[in-house]
Amino acid sequence: MLDFSRLNYISSAGLRILMIAAKQVKSQQGIIAVAAMQPVVREIFDISKFTFVLKCFDSVDEALA
Amino acid sequence: MTILVRIWGCRGSLPVSMNTQKLRTKLIKALQSAQGRKLASEEEIIRFMDTELDFSVSHTFGGNTSCVEIACGENDYVMCDLGSGAREFGNHVLARESSGKPSTFHFFMSHLHWDHIMGFPFFAPAYLAGNRVRIYGCHPNLAEDFNRQQHAHHFPVQLAQMAADIQFIQLEAGVATEIAGFKVTPKLQLHSGDSYGYRFEKDGKIIVYSTDSEHKLDQIEHTQAFAAFFQDADLVLFDAMYSLADTVSVKEDWGHSSNIIGVELCQMAGAKHLCLFHHEPIYEDGQIETLWRDSQRLEEITRSGRPLRISSAFDGMEIPV
């Protein structure tokens, strides 16, 4: 689980690396989740449609529940 | 001098058409929005359509495949690609050129996939003796592929039977050439079988045509090379076919790009205007408008210098540069 609460921007290169990591984790029967995104980062996730391909949670607590 | 860029075909992969159901849906939305309004004159109706209706209700992005005119007010025509939009462009030229004076057409080919060449058999000026058609590209098999498209198995008229003087001219990626008053520089792009973008420069104006091009922005050299190719462009026509999530997951290596990459590359390059192009054929007008608005919002929240204008190509669109 990635705590994004202190991340205030992510570029397409960053998103692509996240996707590469997610594929590697998936091959080992795991999943990557992202939690506590700031509004701008959440908007970038929405615009890029990454919310459809990565599990996203509003908070770290929710992700760990 | 203003250069006018006209979009004759903006759709990717396959032409699409407006059908009755889609038209009626737009009409219902428009009439619902107009309820209680007094729209007494045509001018009032047009103003209402242009200022109060969503773009995707008052317009359609259109369905012809890639074909773009770069008009500079001279006798020669400078064009990018020969998708199905070339049919309408050719008919427009014939209607305009009533004098019967021969014309020269310069077509710059991004690549030879079907959606980029399918308009040529229907390009009426190619059937008229006296006209000159020059087809430029970096692929080594230009003539062969155009001949194959019009083989008797596929089309009733062969290329050799078209009456215009048709020639195929090989260009080299990275090498600038003066053609029809433009300095034209092709660039190799990542796409199945390769594709090429073109940078057109004339009188201080820069127009970049870059479609069917995949980008991997974590590869720094690739990114820098495209930022340099787009550098200070007045207009970049950019392949925004898929979402970023698609291009790095299920549609990775399909050879196309996204609106997000377009915004980032244009921001890096200091370009002035990004025009989203090569729309996904399964997208309805409303989805393309959403993608356009999302791109404008992304530009706002990531802007660090001067604003980047973002538009979404539609058939019939004219962009003064």
PDB file of N, CA and C in Angstrom, chain B residues 51-104:
ATOM      1  N   THR B  51     -23.113  29.187 -27.430  1.00  0.00           N
ATOM      2  CA  THR B  51     -22.730  29.648 -26.091  1.00  0.00           C
ATOM      3  C   THR B  51     -23.389  28.858 -24.966  1.00  0.00           C
ATOM      4  N   GLU B  52     -24.487  28.189 -25.238  1.00  0.00           N
ATOM      5  CA  GLU B  52     -25.203  27.559 -24.127  1.00  0.00           C
ATOM      6  C   GLU B  52     -25.300  26.044 -24.222  1.00  0.00           C
ATOM      7  N   LEU B  53     -25.106  25.509 -25.399  1.00  0.00           N
ATOM      8  CA  LEU B  53     -25.150  24.046 -25.514  1.00  0.00           C
ATOM      9  C   LEU B  53     -23.746  23.480 -25.360  1.00  0.00           C
ATOM     10  N   ASP B  54     -23.670  22.262 -24.834  1.00  0.00           N
ATOM     11  CA  ASP B  54     -22.376  21.569 -24.830  1.00  0.00           C
ATOM     12  C   ASP B  54     -21.911  21.411 -26.280  1.00  0.00           C
ATOM     13  N   PHE B  55     -20.598  21.441 -26.465  1.00  0.00           N
ATOM     14  CA  PHE B  55     -20.038  21.291 -27.815  1.00  0.00           C
ATOM     15  C   PHE B  55     -20.523  19.991 -28.456  1.00  0.00           C
ATOM     16  N   SER B  56     -20.582  18.942 -27.653  1.00  0.00           N
ATOM     17  CA  SER B  56     -20.958  17.632 -28.210  1.00  0.00           C
ATOM     18  C   SER B  56     -22.445  17.524 -28.515  1.00  0.00           C
ATOM     19  N   VAL B  57     -23.229  18.529 -28.098  1.00  0.00           N
ATOM     20  CA  VAL B  57     -24.645  18.576 -28.488  1.00  0.00           C
ATOM     21  C   VAL B  57     -24.805  19.399 -29.761  1.00  0.00           C
ATOM     22  N   SER B  58     -24.100  20.521 -29.833  1.00  0.00           N
ATOM     23  CA  SER B  58     -24.248  21.410 -30.997  1.00  0.00           C
ATOM     24  C   SER B  58     -23.362  20.996 -32.177  1.00  0.00           C
ATOM     25  N   HIS B  59     -22.421  20.111 -31.951  1.00  0.00           N
ATOM     26  CA  HIS B  59     -21.496  19.684 -33.015  1.00  0.00           C
ATOM     27  C   HIS B  59     -21.359  18.162 -32.995  1.00  0.00           C
ATOM     28  N   THR B  60     -20.642  17.665 -33.997  1.00  0.00           N
ATOM     29  CA  THR B  60     -20.112  16.309 -33.919  1.00  0.00           C
ATOM     30  C   THR B  60     -18.627  16.385 -34.263  1.00  0.00           C
ATOM     31  N   PHE B  61     -17.833  15.551 -33.613  1.00  0.00           N
ATOM     32  CA  PHE B  61     -16.400  15.580 -33.931  1.00  0.00           C
ATOM     33  C   PHE B  61     -16.138  15.000 -35.311  1.00  0.00           C
ATOM     34  N   GLY B  62     -17.022  14.121 -35.727  1.00  0.00           N
ATOM     35  CA  GLY B  62     -16.924  13.632 -37.098  1.00  0.00           C
ATOM     36  C   GLY B  62     -16.225  12.306 -37.213  1.00  0.00           C
ATOM     37  N   GLY B  63     -16.295  11.785 -38.401  1.00  0.00           N
ATOM     38  CA  GLY B  63     -15.937  10.395 -38.531  1.00  0.00           C
ATOM     39  C   GLY B  63     -14.935  10.039 -39.592  1.00  0.00           C
ATOM     40  N   ASN B  64     -14.391  11.012 -40.344  1.00  0.00           N
ATOM     41  CA  ASN B  64     -13.405  10.639 -41.359  1.00  0.00           C
ATOM     42  C   ASN B  64     -12.044  10.365 -40.729  1.00  0.00           C
ATOM     43  N   THR B  65     -11.297   9.450 -41.348  1.00  0.00           N
ATOM     44  CA  THR B  65      -9.953   9.168 -40.829  1.00  0.00           C
ATOM     45  C   THR B  65      -8.963  10.224 -41.335  1.00  0.00           C
ATOM     46  N   SER B  66      -7.761  10.170 -40.789  1.00  0.00           N
ATOM     47  CA  SER B  66      -6.784  11.258 -40.826  1.00  0.00           C
ATOM     48  C   SER B  66      -6.562  11.917 -42.192  1.00  0.00           C
ATOM     49  N   CYS B  67      -6.800  13.194 -42.218  1.00  0.00           N
ATOM     50  CA  CYS B  67      -6.464  14.015 -43.389  1.00  0.00           C
ATOM     51  C   CYS B  67      -6.496  15.475 -42.942  1.00  0.00           C
ATOM     52  N   VAL B  68      -5.387  16.163 -43.096  1.00  0.00           N
ATOM     53  CA  VAL B  68      -5.251  17.539 -42.614  1.00  0.00           C
ATOM     54  C   VAL B  68      -4.634  18.399 -43.709  1.00  0.00           C
ATOM     55  N   GLU B  69      -5.217  19.565 -43.921  1.00  0.00           N
ATOM     56  CA  GLU B  69      -4.699  20.521 -44.913  1.00  0.00           C
ATOM     57  C   GLU B  69      -3.966  21.653 -44.195  1.00  0.00           C
ATOM     58  N   ILE B  70      -2.804  21.999 -44.705  1.00  0.00           N
ATOM     59  CA  ILE B  70      -2.079  23.167 -44.193  1.00  0.00           C
ATOM     60  C   ILE B  70      -2.094  24.196 -45.322  1.00  0.00           C
ATOM     61  N   ALA B  71      -3.060  25.096 -45.265  1.00  0.00           N
ATOM     62  CA  ALA B  71      -3.311  26.020 -46.380  1.00  0.00           C
ATOM     63  C   ALA B  71      -2.568  27.322 -46.149  1.00  0.00           C
ATOM     64  N   CYS B  72      -1.877  27.770 -47.189  1.00  0.00           N
ATOM     65  CA  CYS B  72      -1.121  29.012 -47.025  1.00  0.00           C
ATOM     66  C   CYS B  72      -1.404  29.974 -48.170  1.00  0.00           C
ATOM     67  N   GLY B  73      -2.534  29.811 -48.827  1.00  0.00           N
ATOM     68  CA  GLY B  73      -2.984  30.782 -49.807  1.00  0.00           C
ATOM     69  C   GLY B  73      -2.269  30.737 -51.134  1.00  0.00           C
ATOM     70  N   GLU B  74      -1.540  29.652 -51.393  1.00  0.00           N
ATOM     71  CA  GLU B  74      -0.856  29.543 -52.678  1.00  0.00           C
ATOM     72  C   GLU B  74      -1.507  28.444 -53.510  1.00  0.00           C
ATOM     73  N   ASN B  75      -0.933  28.187 -54.693  1.00  0.00           N
ATOM     74  CA  ASN B  75      -1.586  27.238 -55.591  1.00  0.00           C
ATOM     75  C   ASN B  75      -1.409  25.791 -55.162  1.00  0.00           C
ATOM     76  N   ASP B  76      -0.306  25.514 -54.472  1.00  0.00           N
ATOM     77  CA  ASP B  76      -0.062  24.149 -54.043  1.00  0.00           C
ATOM     78  C   ASP B  76      -0.869  23.829 -52.779  1.00  0.00           C
ATOM     79  N   TYR B  77      -1.222  22.584 -52.640  1.00  0.00           N
ATOM     80  CA  TYR B  77      -1.906  22.115 -51.430  1.00  0.00           C
ATOM     81  C   TYR B  77      -0.943  21.255 -50.630  1.00  0.00           C
ATOM     82  N   VAL B  78      -0.797  21.578 -49.347  1.00  0.00           N
ATOM     83  CA  VAL B  78       0.070  20.794 -48.466  1.00  0.00           C
ATOM     84  C   VAL B  78      -0.834  20.024 -47.502  1.00  0.00           C
ATOM     85  N   MET B  79      -0.688  18.717 -47.494  1.00  0.00           N
ATOM     86  CA  MET B  79      -1.624  17.842 -46.777  1.00  0.00           C
ATOM     87  C   MET B  79      -0.868  16.820 -45.928  1.00  0.00           C
ATOM     88  N   CYS B  80      -1.516  16.378 -44.873  1.00  0.00           N
ATOM     89  CA  CYS B  80      -0.983  15.257 -44.097  1.00  0.00           C
ATOM     90  C   CYS B  80      -1.962  14.094 -44.176  1.00  0.00           C
ATOM     91  N   ASP B  81      -1.492  13.005 -44.683  1.00  0.00           N
ATOM     92  CA  ASP B  81      -2.216  11.727 -44.748  1.00  0.00           C
ATOM     93  C   ASP B  81      -3.418  11.748 -45.707  1.00  0.00           C
ATOM     94  N   LEU B  82      -3.761  10.548 -46.095  1.00  0.00           N
ATOM     95  CA  LEU B  82      -4.804  10.344 -47.107  1.00  0.00           C
ATOM     96  C   LEU B  82      -5.881   9.407 -46.568  1.00  0.00           C
ATOM     97  N   GLY B  83      -6.339   9.691 -45.332  1.00  0.00           N
ATOM     98  CA  GLY B  83      -7.461   8.940 -44.789  1.00  0.00           C
ATOM     99  C   GLY B  83      -8.746   9.300 -45.517  1.00  0.00           C
ATOM    100  N   SER B  84      -9.872   8.801 -45.008  1.00  0.00           N
ATOM    101  CA  SER B  84     -11.135   8.989 -45.743  1.00  0.00           C
ATOM    102  C   SER B  84     -11.517  10.463 -45.879  1.00  0.00           C
ATOM    103  N   GLY B  85     -10.944  11.333 -45.051  1.00  0.00           N
ATOM    104  CA  GLY B  85     -11.199  12.767 -45.190  1.00  0.00           C
ATOM    105  C   GLY B  85     -10.714  13.333 -46.513  1.00  0.00           C
ATOM    106  N   ALA B  86      -9.811  12.615 -47.198  1.00  0.00           N
ATOM    107  CA  ALA B  86      -9.299  13.108 -48.485  1.00  0.00           C
ATOM    108  C   ALA B  86     -10.398  13.170 -49.550  1.00  0.00           C
ATOM    109  N   ARG B  87     -11.419  12.336 -49.409  1.00  0.00           N
ATOM    110  CA  ARG B  87     -12.514  12.362 -50.394  1.00  0.00           C
ATOM    111  C   ARG B  87     -13.225  13.723 -50.345  1.00  0.00           C
ATOM    112  N   GLU B  88     -13.572  14.139 -49.134  1.00  0.00           N
ATOM    113  CA  GLU B  88     -14.272  15.417 -48.990  1.00  0.00           C
ATOM    114  C   GLU B  88     -13.357  16.587 -49.375  1.00  0.00           C
ATOM    115  N   PHE B  89     -12.096  16.480 -49.007  1.00  0.00           N
ATOM    116  CA  PHE B  89     -11.146  17.528 -49.394  1.00  0.00           C
ATOM    117  C   PHE B  89     -11.078  17.648 -50.921  1.00  0.00           C
ATOM    118  N   GLY B  90     -10.965  16.521 -51.603  1.00  0.00           N
ATOM    119  CA  GLY B  90     -10.882  16.540 -53.068  1.00  0.00           C
ATOM    120  C   GLY B  90     -12.112  17.166 -53.698  1.00  0.00           C
ATOM    121  N   ASN B  91     -13.283  16.817 -53.179  1.00  0.00           N
ATOM    122  CA  ASN B  91     -14.518  17.391 -53.720  1.00  0.00           C
ATOM    123  C   ASN B  91     -14.575  18.896 -53.472  1.00  0.00           C
ATOM    124  N   HIS B  92     -14.076  19.308 -52.322  1.00  0.00           N
ATOM    125  CA  HIS B  92     -14.034  20.737 -51.988  1.00  0.00           C
ATOM    126  C   HIS B  92     -13.131  21.481 -52.982  1.00  0.00           C
ATOM    127  N   VAL B  93     -11.999  20.887 -53.308  1.00  0.00           N
ATOM    128  CA  VAL B  93     -11.068  21.522 -54.254  1.00  0.00           C
ATOM    129  C   VAL B  93     -11.726  21.644 -55.626  1.00  0.00           C
ATOM    130  N   LEU B  94     -12.378  20.578 -56.071  1.00  0.00           N
ATOM    131  CA  LEU B  94     -13.008  20.628 -57.396  1.00  0.00           C
ATOM    132  C   LEU B  94     -14.095  21.692 -57.449  1.00  0.00           C
ATOM    133  N   ALA B  95     -14.842  21.830 -56.362  1.00  0.00           N
ATOM    134  CA  ALA B  95     -15.903  22.848 -56.332  1.00  0.00           C
ATOM    135  C   ALA B  95     -15.304  24.248 -56.350  1.00  0.00           C
ATOM    136  N   ARG B  96     -14.136  24.393 -55.723  1.00  0.00           N
ATOM    137  CA  ARG B  96     -13.508  25.713 -55.619  1.00  0.00           C
ATOM    138  C   ARG B  96     -12.743  26.081 -56.881  1.00  0.00           C
ATOM    139  N   GLU B  97     -12.099  25.089 -57.479  1.00  0.00           N
ATOM    140  CA  GLU B  97     -11.239  25.354 -58.632  1.00  0.00           C
ATOM    141  C   GLU B  97     -12.041  25.226 -59.922  1.00  0.00           C
ATOM    142  N   SER B  98     -13.030  26.103 -60.072  1.00  0.00           N
ATOM    143  CA  SER B  98     -13.895  25.994 -61.252  1.00  0.00           C
ATOM    144  C   SER B  98     -13.169  26.412 -62.532  1.00  0.00           C
ATOM    145  N   SER B  99     -12.008  27.054 -62.377  1.00  0.00           N
ATOM    146  CA  SER B  99     -11.272  27.514 -63.560  1.00  0.00           C
ATOM    147  C   SER B  99     -10.675  26.348 -64.345  1.00  0.00           C
ATOM    148  N   GLY B 100     -10.572  25.188 -63.707  1.00  0.00           N
ATOM    149  CA  GLY B 100      -9.959  24.040 -64.372  1.00  0.00           C
ATOM    150  C   GLY B 100      -8.452  24.105 -64.394  1.00  0.00           C
ATOM    151  N   LYS B 101      -7.889  25.085 -63.695  1.00  0.00           N
ATOM    152  CA  LYS B 101      -6.433  25.220 -63.646  1.00  0.00           C
ATOM    153  C   LYS B 101      -5.832  24.039 -62.871  1.00  0.00           C
ATOM    154  N   PRO B 102      -4.773  23.417 -63.412  1.00  0.00           N
ATOM    155  CA  PRO B 102      -4.195  22.265 -62.690  1.00  0.00           C
ATOM    156  C   PRO B 102      -3.642  22.667 -61.326  1.00  0.00           C
ATOM    157  N   SER B 103      -3.705  21.730 -60.423  1.00  0.00           N
ATOM    158  CA  SER B 103      -3.200  21.962 -59.071  1.00  0.00           C
ATOM    159  C   SER B 103      -2.123  20.939 -58.737  1.00  0.00           C
ATOM    160  N   THR B 104      -1.305  21.290 -57.743  1.00  0.00           N
ATOM    161  CA  THR B 104      -0.308  20.345 -57.227  1.00  0.00           C
ATOM    162  C   THR B 104      -0.642  20.034 -55.772  1.00  0.00           C
TER     163      THR B 104
END
